[in-house]
Each structure stands twice: as C-alpha cells, then as structure tokens.
Short mmCIF file of C-alpha atoms and ligand atoms in Angstrom, two decimals:
data_model
loop_
_atom_site.label_atom_id
_atom_site.label_comp_id
_atom_site.label_asym_id
_atom_site.label_seq_id
_atom_site.Cartn_x
_atom_site.Cartn_y
_atom_site.Cartn_z
CA MET L 1 32.66 -5.03 -1.77
CA GLU L 2 30.99 -4.37 -5.13
CA LYS L 3 32.72 -7.42 -6.52
CA GLU L 4 31.67 -9.72 -3.73
CA GLU L 5 28.06 -8.59 -4.11
CA ALA L 6 28.02 -8.89 -7.88
CA THR L 7 29.20 -12.47 -7.96
CA SER L 8 26.42 -13.99 -5.87
CA THR L 9 23.29 -12.50 -7.54
CA GLU L 10 22.82 -15.05 -10.30
CA SER L 11 21.49 -17.71 -7.99
CA ILE L 12 19.16 -15.43 -6.04
CA PRO L 13 15.81 -15.12 -7.85
CA LEU L 14 14.80 -12.08 -5.76
CA LEU L 15 17.82 -10.24 -7.03
CA THR L 16 17.31 -10.79 -10.73
CA PRO L 17 16.26 -7.84 -12.93
CA TYR L 18 12.68 -7.36 -14.05
CA THR L 19 10.97 -4.98 -16.45
CA MET L 20 7.58 -3.54 -15.50
CA LYS L 21 6.21 -1.52 -18.42
CA THR L 22 8.76 1.33 -18.76
CA PHE L 23 10.47 0.64 -15.44
CA HIS L 24 13.65 -1.37 -15.41
CA LEU L 25 13.99 -2.86 -11.97
CA SER L 26 17.34 -4.23 -10.95
CA HIS L 27 15.78 -6.60 -8.40
CA ARG L 28 12.42 -7.78 -7.10
CA VAL L 29 12.52 -6.64 -3.47
CA VAL L 30 9.83 -3.96 -3.14
CA LEU L 31 9.23 -1.62 -0.19
CA ALA L 32 5.60 -2.21 0.86
CA PRO L 33 3.52 0.84 1.75
CA LEU L 34 4.02 1.63 5.44
CA SER L 35 2.19 4.37 7.33
CA ARG L 36 4.51 5.67 9.99
CA LEU L 37 2.40 8.46 11.49
CA ARG L 38 5.20 10.99 11.43
CA SER L 39 3.65 13.43 8.93
CA TYR L 40 2.60 16.30 11.16
CA ASN L 41 -0.38 18.36 10.09
CA PHE L 42 -1.14 15.74 7.41
CA THR L 43 1.95 16.89 5.50
CA ALA L 44 5.01 14.79 4.61
CA GLN L 45 8.03 15.94 6.63
CA PRO L 46 11.72 16.45 5.82
CA HIS L 47 12.70 13.50 8.04
CA ALA L 48 11.03 11.23 5.48
CA ILE L 49 13.77 12.16 2.98
CA LEU L 50 16.31 10.14 4.92
CA TYR L 51 13.87 7.32 5.69
CA TYR L 52 13.02 6.69 2.04
CA LYS L 53 16.54 7.34 0.83
CA GLN L 54 17.87 4.72 3.24
CA ARG L 55 15.55 2.17 1.64
CA THR L 56 16.39 3.11 -1.95
CA THR L 57 18.60 1.07 -4.24
CA LYS L 58 19.43 1.75 -7.85
CA GLY L 59 16.57 0.22 -9.84
CA GLY L 60 14.57 -0.68 -6.70
CA LEU L 61 10.81 -0.09 -6.44
CA LEU L 62 9.38 1.70 -3.39
CA ILE L 63 5.71 2.18 -2.62
CA GLY L 64 5.15 5.23 -0.47
CA GLU L 65 2.95 5.20 2.62
CA ALA L 66 -0.81 5.70 2.32
CA SER L 67 -1.45 9.32 1.36
CA GLY L 68 -4.87 10.91 1.78
CA ILE L 69 -6.60 12.02 -1.41
CA SER L 70 -8.86 14.65 0.14
CA ASP L 71 -9.77 16.34 3.40
CA THR L 72 -12.22 13.51 4.15
CA ALA L 73 -9.63 10.77 3.55
CA GLN L 74 -7.78 10.74 6.85
CA GLY L 75 -8.47 8.26 9.59
CA LEU L 76 -5.19 8.24 11.49
CA PRO L 77 -3.14 11.01 13.03
CA ASN L 78 -0.04 12.32 11.23
CA THR L 79 -0.58 10.56 7.91
CA PRO L 80 0.46 12.53 4.81
CA GLY L 81 -1.92 14.05 2.30
CA ILE L 82 -1.58 14.53 -1.44
CA TRP L 83 -4.62 16.71 -2.07
CA LYS L 84 -3.11 20.21 -1.68
CA LYS L 85 -0.30 22.18 -3.25
CA GLU L 86 1.54 22.22 0.11
CA HIS L 87 1.42 18.42 0.13
CA VAL L 88 2.92 18.27 -3.35
CA GLU L 89 5.73 20.61 -2.30
CA ALA L 90 6.36 18.55 0.84
CA TRP L 91 6.59 15.27 -1.07
CA ARG L 92 8.88 16.63 -3.80
CA PRO L 93 12.21 16.56 -1.89
CA ILE L 94 11.41 13.05 -0.64
CA VAL L 95 10.76 11.80 -4.16
CA ASP L 96 13.87 13.65 -5.38
CA GLY L 97 15.93 11.87 -2.72
CA VAL L 98 14.74 8.48 -4.00
CA HIS L 99 15.52 9.47 -7.58
CA GLU L 100 18.98 10.72 -6.63
CA ASN L 101 19.70 7.20 -5.38
CA GLY L 102 18.34 5.67 -8.60
CA GLY L 103 15.05 4.35 -7.17
CA ILE L 104 11.50 4.30 -8.50
CA ILE L 105 8.70 5.41 -6.21
CA PHE L 106 4.92 5.10 -6.45
CA CYS L 107 2.54 7.09 -4.25
CA GLN L 108 -0.15 5.08 -2.49
CA LEU L 109 -3.48 6.92 -2.84
CA TRP L 110 -5.69 6.32 0.16
CA HIS L 111 -9.12 7.10 1.49
CA SER L 112 -9.89 5.62 4.89
CA GLY L 113 -13.67 5.72 4.45
CA ARG L 114 -15.37 4.63 7.66
CA VAL L 115 -12.07 3.71 9.34
CA SER L 116 -12.11 7.22 10.75
CA ASN L 117 -13.57 9.50 13.35
CA THR L 118 -15.40 12.82 13.15
CA CYS L 119 -12.32 14.48 14.68
CA PHE L 120 -10.44 13.84 11.41
CA GLN L 121 -13.27 15.13 9.24
CA PRO L 122 -13.91 18.67 7.98
CA ASN L 123 -16.34 20.48 10.31
CA GLY L 124 -16.64 17.34 12.43
CA ARG L 125 -18.82 15.63 9.83
CA SER L 126 -19.31 11.87 9.67
CA PRO L 127 -16.73 9.82 7.78
CA ILE L 128 -17.93 8.50 4.42
CA SER L 129 -18.41 4.94 3.20
CA SER L 130 -20.36 2.63 0.91
CA THR L 131 -22.61 1.99 3.91
CA ASN L 132 -23.91 3.65 7.04
CA LYS L 133 -23.00 0.63 9.18
CA PRO L 134 -20.31 1.48 11.71
CA ILE L 135 -17.24 -0.67 12.32
CA GLN L 136 -17.85 -3.06 15.18
CA ASN L 137 -14.27 -3.99 15.80
CA GLN L 138 -12.87 -0.97 17.68
CA GLN L 139 -9.13 -1.42 17.25
CA PHE L 140 -7.98 2.09 16.61
CA ILE L 141 -4.33 2.52 15.72
CA GLY L 142 -2.80 5.34 17.74
CA GLY L 143 -6.04 5.90 19.62
CA SER L 144 -6.11 7.08 23.21
CA GLY L 145 -9.13 5.04 24.30
CA ASP L 146 -11.49 8.01 24.58
CA ALA L 147 -14.42 8.89 22.31
CA ASP L 148 -12.13 10.48 19.73
CA SER L 149 -10.36 7.21 19.24
CA GLN L 150 -13.44 5.21 18.27
CA TYR L 151 -14.67 4.81 14.72
CA SER L 152 -17.65 7.06 14.08
CA PRO L 153 -20.78 5.85 12.28
CA PRO L 154 -20.33 6.68 8.58
CA HIS L 155 -22.45 8.56 6.09
CA ARG L 156 -23.44 6.42 3.09
CA LEU L 157 -22.23 8.22 -0.05
CA THR L 158 -24.86 9.29 -2.55
CA ILE L 159 -24.24 8.67 -6.25
CA ASP L 160 -23.26 12.31 -6.81
CA GLU L 161 -20.87 12.17 -3.89
CA ILE L 162 -19.29 9.02 -5.31
CA SER L 163 -18.38 10.85 -8.49
CA ASN L 164 -16.81 13.63 -6.41
CA VAL L 165 -14.63 11.08 -4.63
CA ILE L 166 -13.55 9.64 -7.99
CA ASN L 167 -12.55 13.16 -8.99
CA ASP L 168 -10.58 13.53 -5.77
CA PHE L 169 -8.65 10.37 -6.67
CA ARG L 170 -7.98 11.79 -10.14
CA THR L 171 -6.70 15.09 -8.73
CA ALA L 172 -4.56 13.30 -6.16
CA ALA L 173 -2.97 11.21 -8.93
CA ARG L 174 -2.18 14.35 -10.88
CA ASN L 175 -0.69 15.89 -7.73
CA ALA L 176 1.46 12.81 -7.18
CA MET L 177 2.87 13.18 -10.68
CA GLU L 178 3.52 16.86 -10.01
CA ALA L 179 5.45 15.88 -6.90
CA GLY L 180 7.62 13.72 -9.16
CA PHE L 181 6.33 10.24 -8.25
CA ASP L 182 6.81 7.64 -10.97
CA GLY L 183 3.27 6.35 -10.60
CA VAL L 184 0.48 5.73 -8.11
CA GLU L 185 -0.88 2.71 -6.29
CA ILE L 186 -4.59 2.77 -5.48
CA HIS L 187 -5.13 1.47 -1.96
CA GLY L 188 -7.89 -1.06 -2.47
CA ALA L 189 -6.91 -3.21 0.52
CA ASN L 190 -7.20 -3.52 4.30
CA GLY L 191 -10.79 -2.39 4.75
CA TYR L 192 -10.44 1.22 3.63
CA LEU L 193 -12.89 3.06 1.38
CA VAL L 194 -12.23 1.23 -1.90
CA ASP L 195 -12.35 -2.15 -0.11
CA GLN L 196 -15.56 -1.07 1.66
CA PHE L 197 -17.23 -1.00 -1.77
CA MET L 198 -15.85 -4.36 -2.91
CA LYS L 199 -16.64 -6.50 0.13
CA ASP L 200 -20.15 -7.86 0.50
CA GLN L 201 -20.05 -7.89 4.31
CA VAL L 202 -19.75 -4.09 4.24
CA ASN L 203 -21.42 -2.87 1.07
CA ASP L 204 -25.19 -3.08 1.57
CA ARG L 205 -26.19 -0.70 -1.21
CA THR L 206 -29.12 -1.35 -3.50
CA ASP L 207 -28.05 0.99 -6.34
CA GLN L 208 -25.56 0.37 -9.17
CA TYR L 209 -22.68 0.45 -6.66
CA GLY L 210 -23.93 -2.45 -4.56
CA GLY L 211 -25.33 -5.97 -4.79
CA SER L 212 -23.68 -8.00 -7.55
CA LEU L 213 -19.93 -8.47 -7.77
CA GLU L 214 -19.90 -6.27 -10.85
CA ASN L 215 -21.74 -3.49 -9.02
CA ARG L 216 -19.53 -3.69 -5.93
CA CYS L 217 -16.42 -3.42 -8.10
CA ARG L 218 -17.83 -0.50 -10.10
CA PHE L 219 -16.44 2.24 -7.84
CA PRO L 220 -12.93 0.72 -7.56
CA LEU L 221 -12.76 0.27 -11.32
CA GLU L 222 -14.07 3.76 -12.01
CA VAL L 223 -11.28 5.08 -9.79
CA VAL L 224 -8.73 3.06 -11.78
CA GLN L 225 -10.16 4.31 -15.07
CA ALA L 226 -10.20 7.96 -13.98
CA ILE L 227 -6.61 7.80 -12.79
CA SER L 228 -5.45 5.93 -15.89
CA GLU L 229 -7.00 8.63 -18.08
CA GLU L 230 -5.22 11.25 -16.03
CA ILE L 231 -1.69 9.83 -15.84
CA GLY L 232 -1.62 6.77 -18.14
CA CYS L 233 -2.39 3.15 -17.21
CA GLU L 234 1.30 2.23 -17.31
CA ARG L 235 1.83 4.34 -14.18
CA VAL L 236 -0.99 2.80 -12.16
CA GLY L 237 -0.96 -0.09 -9.72
CA MET L 238 -3.63 -1.39 -7.37
CA ARG L 239 -3.37 -3.07 -3.98
CA LEU L 240 -6.01 -5.63 -3.00
CA SER L 241 -6.67 -7.91 -0.04
CA PRO L 242 -9.72 -9.98 -1.00
CA PHE L 243 -9.09 -12.60 1.70
CA ALA L 244 -8.51 -10.21 4.58
CA ASN L 245 -11.08 -9.03 7.07
CA TYR L 246 -9.25 -6.14 8.70
CA ASN L 247 -11.37 -3.23 9.76
CA ASP L 248 -14.48 -5.40 9.61
CA SER L 249 -14.18 -5.72 5.86
CA ALA L 250 -14.74 -9.29 4.73
CA ASP L 251 -16.22 -10.98 1.70
CA SER L 252 -18.20 -14.20 1.55
CA ASP L 253 -16.47 -15.28 -1.70
CA PRO L 254 -12.97 -13.81 -1.80
CA HIS L 255 -11.86 -16.10 -4.65
CA SER L 256 -14.49 -14.77 -7.03
CA LEU L 257 -13.87 -11.20 -5.91
CA GLY L 258 -10.12 -11.53 -6.43
CA VAL L 259 -10.41 -13.10 -9.86
CA PHE L 260 -13.05 -10.62 -11.00
CA MET L 261 -10.81 -7.70 -10.03
CA ALA L 262 -7.68 -9.30 -11.49
CA GLU L 263 -9.43 -9.83 -14.85
CA ALA L 264 -10.87 -6.31 -14.90
CA LEU L 265 -7.52 -4.74 -13.99
CA SER L 266 -5.84 -6.81 -16.65
CA GLN L 267 -8.23 -5.41 -19.25
CA LEU L 268 -7.46 -1.89 -18.03
CA ARG L 269 -3.78 -2.71 -18.61
CA ILE L 270 -2.45 -1.17 -15.44
CA ALA L 271 1.18 -1.75 -14.52
CA TYR L 272 0.69 -3.99 -11.54
CA CYS L 273 -1.66 -5.81 -9.25
CA HIS L 274 -0.36 -6.01 -5.66
CA VAL L 275 -2.10 -8.58 -3.52
CA ILE L 276 -1.85 -9.45 0.15
CA GLN L 277 -1.53 -13.18 0.78
CA PRO L 278 -4.63 -14.98 2.11
CA ARG L 279 -2.65 -16.10 5.16
CA MET L 280 -2.77 -12.50 6.46
CA VAL L 281 -6.35 -12.64 7.68
CA THR L 282 -5.50 -10.19 10.41
CA GLN L 283 -3.08 -7.45 9.57
CA PHE L 284 0.11 -8.78 11.13
CA GLU L 285 -0.40 -12.45 12.02
CA ARG L 286 0.08 -15.30 9.57
CA VAL L 287 -2.42 -18.13 9.73
CA GLU L 288 -2.38 -21.51 8.01
CA THR L 289 -4.65 -21.55 4.96
CA ARG L 290 -5.21 -23.56 1.80
CA ASP L 291 -6.28 -20.43 -0.08
CA SER L 292 -3.86 -19.16 -2.67
CA LEU L 293 -3.48 -16.31 -5.15
CA ALA L 294 -2.83 -18.69 -8.06
CA SER L 295 -6.06 -17.88 -9.90
CA MET L 296 -5.56 -14.13 -9.50
CA ARG L 297 -2.00 -14.48 -10.74
CA LYS L 298 -3.28 -16.32 -13.80
CA ALA L 299 -6.03 -13.77 -14.48
CA PHE L 300 -3.80 -10.69 -14.30
CA LYS L 301 -1.47 -10.34 -17.27
CA GLY L 302 0.69 -7.48 -15.95
CA THR L 303 3.16 -7.44 -13.07
CA PHE L 304 1.97 -9.40 -10.05
CA ILE L 305 3.28 -8.35 -6.63
CA VAL L 306 2.63 -10.37 -3.49
CA ALA L 307 2.96 -9.21 0.11
CA GLY L 308 2.31 -10.39 3.61
CA GLY L 309 4.38 -12.39 6.04
CA TYR L 310 7.65 -12.45 4.07
CA TYR L 311 10.68 -12.23 6.32
CA ASP L 312 12.54 -15.23 5.14
CA ARG L 313 14.68 -14.88 2.03
CA GLU L 314 14.19 -18.49 0.97
CA GLU L 315 10.42 -18.32 1.03
CA ALA L 316 10.37 -15.14 -1.04
CA ASN L 317 12.89 -16.59 -3.47
CA ARG L 318 10.69 -19.62 -3.96
CA VAL L 319 7.70 -17.46 -4.88
CA ILE L 320 9.71 -15.82 -7.65
CA GLU L 321 11.30 -19.06 -8.76
CA ASN L 322 7.96 -20.86 -8.98
CA GLY L 323 6.44 -18.01 -10.99
CA GLU L 324 3.82 -17.29 -8.32
CA ALA L 325 4.73 -13.61 -8.45
CA ASP L 326 7.02 -11.22 -10.28
CA LEU L 327 7.91 -9.09 -7.28
CA VAL L 328 7.65 -9.44 -3.50
CA ALA L 329 6.79 -6.47 -1.25
CA PHE L 330 8.26 -6.50 2.24
CA GLY L 331 6.68 -4.48 5.04
CA ARG L 332 8.15 -5.09 8.47
CA ALA L 333 11.35 -6.64 7.13
CA PHE L 334 12.10 -3.49 5.10
CA LEU L 335 11.00 -1.22 7.93
CA ALA L 336 13.64 -2.76 10.19
CA ASN L 337 16.30 -3.36 7.51
CA PRO L 338 16.93 -0.31 5.37
CA ASP L 339 19.48 -2.32 3.37
CA LEU L 340 17.22 -5.34 2.87
CA PRO L 341 18.21 -6.15 -0.75
CA ARG L 342 21.87 -6.11 0.27
CA ARG L 343 21.22 -8.37 3.22
CA PHE L 344 19.45 -10.79 0.88
CA ARG L 345 22.39 -10.61 -1.50
CA LEU L 346 24.82 -11.50 1.26
CA ASN L 347 22.40 -13.84 3.04
CA ALA L 348 23.05 -11.74 6.13
CA PRO L 349 20.88 -11.90 9.25
CA LEU L 350 18.01 -9.42 9.50
CA ASN L 351 17.29 -6.90 12.25
CA MET L 352 14.06 -7.63 14.11
CA TYR L 353 11.44 -4.87 14.03
CA ASP L 354 10.25 -3.06 17.13
CA ARG L 355 6.47 -2.92 17.04
CA SER L 356 6.31 -0.27 19.75
CA THR L 357 7.83 2.32 17.41
CA PHE L 358 5.79 1.54 14.28
CA TYR L 359 3.33 4.34 14.93
CA THR L 360 4.97 7.05 17.02
CA ASP L 361 5.63 10.64 15.95
CA ASP L 362 9.38 10.40 16.67
CA PRO L 363 11.31 11.60 13.59
CA VAL L 364 14.28 9.32 14.31
CA VAL L 365 13.66 6.52 16.82
CA GLY L 366 12.29 3.41 15.15
CA TYR L 367 12.31 5.32 11.87
CA THR L 368 15.76 6.16 10.58
CA ASP L 369 17.88 4.53 13.27
CA TYR L 370 17.65 0.86 12.28
CA PRO L 371 21.25 -0.24 11.69
CA PHE L 372 22.75 -1.01 8.31
CA LEU L 373 25.09 -3.95 7.87
CA GLU L 374 28.64 -3.09 8.63
CA ASP L 375 30.75 -3.06 5.49
CA PRO L 376 32.82 -6.24 5.19
CA VAL L 377 36.52 -5.57 5.86
C1 FMN Q 1 3.80 0.05 10.40
C2 FMN Q 1 2.93 -0.45 9.27
C3 FMN Q 1 2.25 0.45 8.48
C4 FMN Q 1 1.49 0.00 7.38
N1 FMN Q 1 0.90 0.93 6.55
C5 FMN Q 1 0.32 0.52 5.40
C6 FMN Q 1 -0.11 1.47 4.42
O1 FMN Q 1 0.06 2.68 4.56
N2 FMN Q 1 -0.71 0.98 3.31
C7 FMN Q 1 -0.90 -0.35 3.10
O2 FMN Q 1 -1.44 -0.74 2.07
N3 FMN Q 1 -0.47 -1.26 4.00
C8 FMN Q 1 0.15 -0.86 5.11
N4 FMN Q 1 0.66 -1.79 5.99
C9 FMN Q 1 0.62 -3.21 5.62
C10 FMN Q 1 1.94 -3.62 4.95
O3 FMN Q 1 2.12 -2.97 3.71
C11 FMN Q 1 2.01 -5.14 4.76
O4 FMN Q 1 0.98 -5.55 3.90
C12 FMN Q 1 1.93 -5.87 6.08
O5 FMN Q 1 2.86 -5.33 7.01
C13 FMN Q 1 2.24 -7.35 5.92
O6 FMN Q 1 3.50 -7.50 5.29
P1 FMN Q 1 4.83 -7.88 6.13
O7 FMN Q 1 4.54 -9.21 6.74
O8 FMN Q 1 5.90 -7.92 5.07
O9 FMN Q 1 5.05 -6.82 7.14
C14 FMN Q 1 1.38 -1.38 7.11
C15 FMN Q 1 2.06 -2.28 7.94
C16 FMN Q 1 2.84 -1.84 8.99
C17 FMN Q 1 3.60 -2.83 9.82
#
C-alpha cells in the first residue's frame, strides 16, 4: 500500500512538500476551520480527539475550528473557547492526538462580534461590534426561530474597550500555545468582529478605527501585532474574506481592502494569509465572478492559502501548479472525507457531505462516522 501511494505523488501538485517558516509540510491539503457545534459548555470535548486525529496526516496542516477568545466572543451554541484554563486543558489532548499522528495544528481565534445574541453574553449584555447597527439578515445557525435565535443589536465598542479586546486576543493566543497548538489563525473573515471593523458597509465609526481604509484596518492589524509580540509572527496566520458579504458584512471596494491587508500582513511577516475565494459570496454557494485573488497573492510575500468551493482534485491542483496559491484549504470535502489527502493521492472518489449533520451536538453521527477508503487488497 505504502509503495503504491508513494509512486504516484510526483505528478500531483497538491501532494508535493512545502515549507512554511519552520513547518515542513508533506503536502498542501489543509483542513479548513470548521465549527461543528459539539463543544458543550463552550469547552472542547474528548470526542474531538478522534475527529481531528482522523483528519491528521504526517506533515499535514490542520486549522482548528473557531475558538472564542473571551466570554463575549460566542455567538453560536456549543462552540469551544480558549479564554480559560479549563479550555486549555480541554484542547490539550486534542492537540496531542494531532501531534501523535505527525500533524501540525493552528488554533483559530474568533470573536463573533454582533453575530450573536444577548443569551450568549455575560449578564445578558449586548454583543459588541465596531458599530451599533444590528444585522438585518437574520439567518441564525442552529437557531430555534424564537427571540433567542435572532441577532441582538450590538454595543459599539469604545476606544478603551477596543484595547481590552486586543488584550483578550493576546491572552487567547498565549493560551493556545499553552494547549500545545503550533500557532494561531486570526479569524478575520465571514462577518465576525475583526471583519466588522474592516468592511465599510458595517464600520460607521468616526474615530481612528473607522472611515479610511487605514483606520478600518487598524484594529485587525493591532490584533495581529499584539499576538505576534506574544507568540512570534512565524506562528501567526490570518483568514480574510474581503469579497464576501456573509453576516451583512460587505465592502464597497474589496480589491483595495484585500490588497491593503495583504501588504500590511506581509510587512508584519506572519506565516500565512488565508483567503476565501471571491466566488464564495454567500457562505456555501459558488457564484461566477471575474474577481480574483491575484493581486493579494502578489502583495503577500509569505504562504498564501486559498479556500472556498474546492471539491475537485483537478481544480485544486491547478491552483498550486499555476502558482495562484501555496496551499489549499478544504472545508466540506475534508469534513466528509477524513482521509482526503489519501483519496487525492489515489484519485479515489469522495464521500458527499451531509449538510443536516454539520451543526448538531451528536458526538459521532456526521462527525467521526464518515467512512475511510477501504485498504486496497
Ligand atoms: C460546518 C462548517 C463550519 C464552518 N466553520 C468555520 C469556522 O469555524 N471558521 C471559519 O473561518 N470558517 C468556517 N467555515 C467555512 C469553511 O472554512 C470554508 O471556508 C467554507 O466551507 C467554504 O469552503 P469549502 O467549499 O471547501 O467547504 C465553516 C464551514 C462549514 C461547512
């Protein structure tokens, strides 16, 4: 089996090795961050050990699911935190499991901002944001349809409060390192808090954190700087989705926003920039577009990861072959195919994902029961 798999890798760009700062990756198939809503009491659970281990290969890069950085960060039920000692302890065996199988795992640091409800907030307070404008588009994941499953109007952060949130990110990054993660990815995509500062259709501030592109990117870049100081820039990545409008978070000039961030992140010398393809205007549907990430790719000198809509091996191979990206992150394909790199190696068919079990609290069904390829006889 080993022999058969070893012989065919040369011609598969996705399966060629790649070095990202100090990390020696044996292939370019990355696990995208995937919230699975199975972390009871906002704490990672033992069943995640198997889930992540199943998706680990020697020298493969995994990005953990969005993990809340503070008690105001949550906006979905059963998502894990990384702000308390108990969270660190809960993550440790999961990270150890990945390391035992030779993988590399980053922790995605997340604050939902206004994509939340008072029921998730300490003392029932309002969620926080760059703005006090509520989300109009009420599409609550895992919501029951009652008042608790609507997004609550947010509180606009004051300048002092902004620096507290930056500190929360810093502490969460330190916690992630204590849990054994190899690095952290700042969640700056999909309309959550960091994105709510960047996008001009959300951020309506008139202070130094709003208005010009430079001002809107100030908070995201201060978060990156604080975390880099804490754990070293070579262990930091950032996820961006300048072209997306999920969670009512759109920008009137996504090209300029994307290039501005890519240049700034390049100067901060972080390990990677992870960008969602413009075709993913909504979270899960691909649309036709002429927009591309070429200018961001050019502006960022570190490792460039692309994600969004990759299921097909040939398409992802082409992206690597053409130099459009260094690595490709797979969300739904990896969710449904724990042995995705091996399937790519063998050009084997992929399991189809079951959307109805993306966000349940079942510790097995739709989580760790997707079948592996049978071993060839
Ligand atoms: C079940 C599910 C959970 C997700 N959770 C996260 C998350 O925690 N953080 C994040 O940045 N993106 C999250 N995403 C978005 C994915 O990382 C990815 O960008 C998206 O699924 C598109 O890629 P794909 O076409 O390969 O699935 C999630 C997607 C799915 C399907």
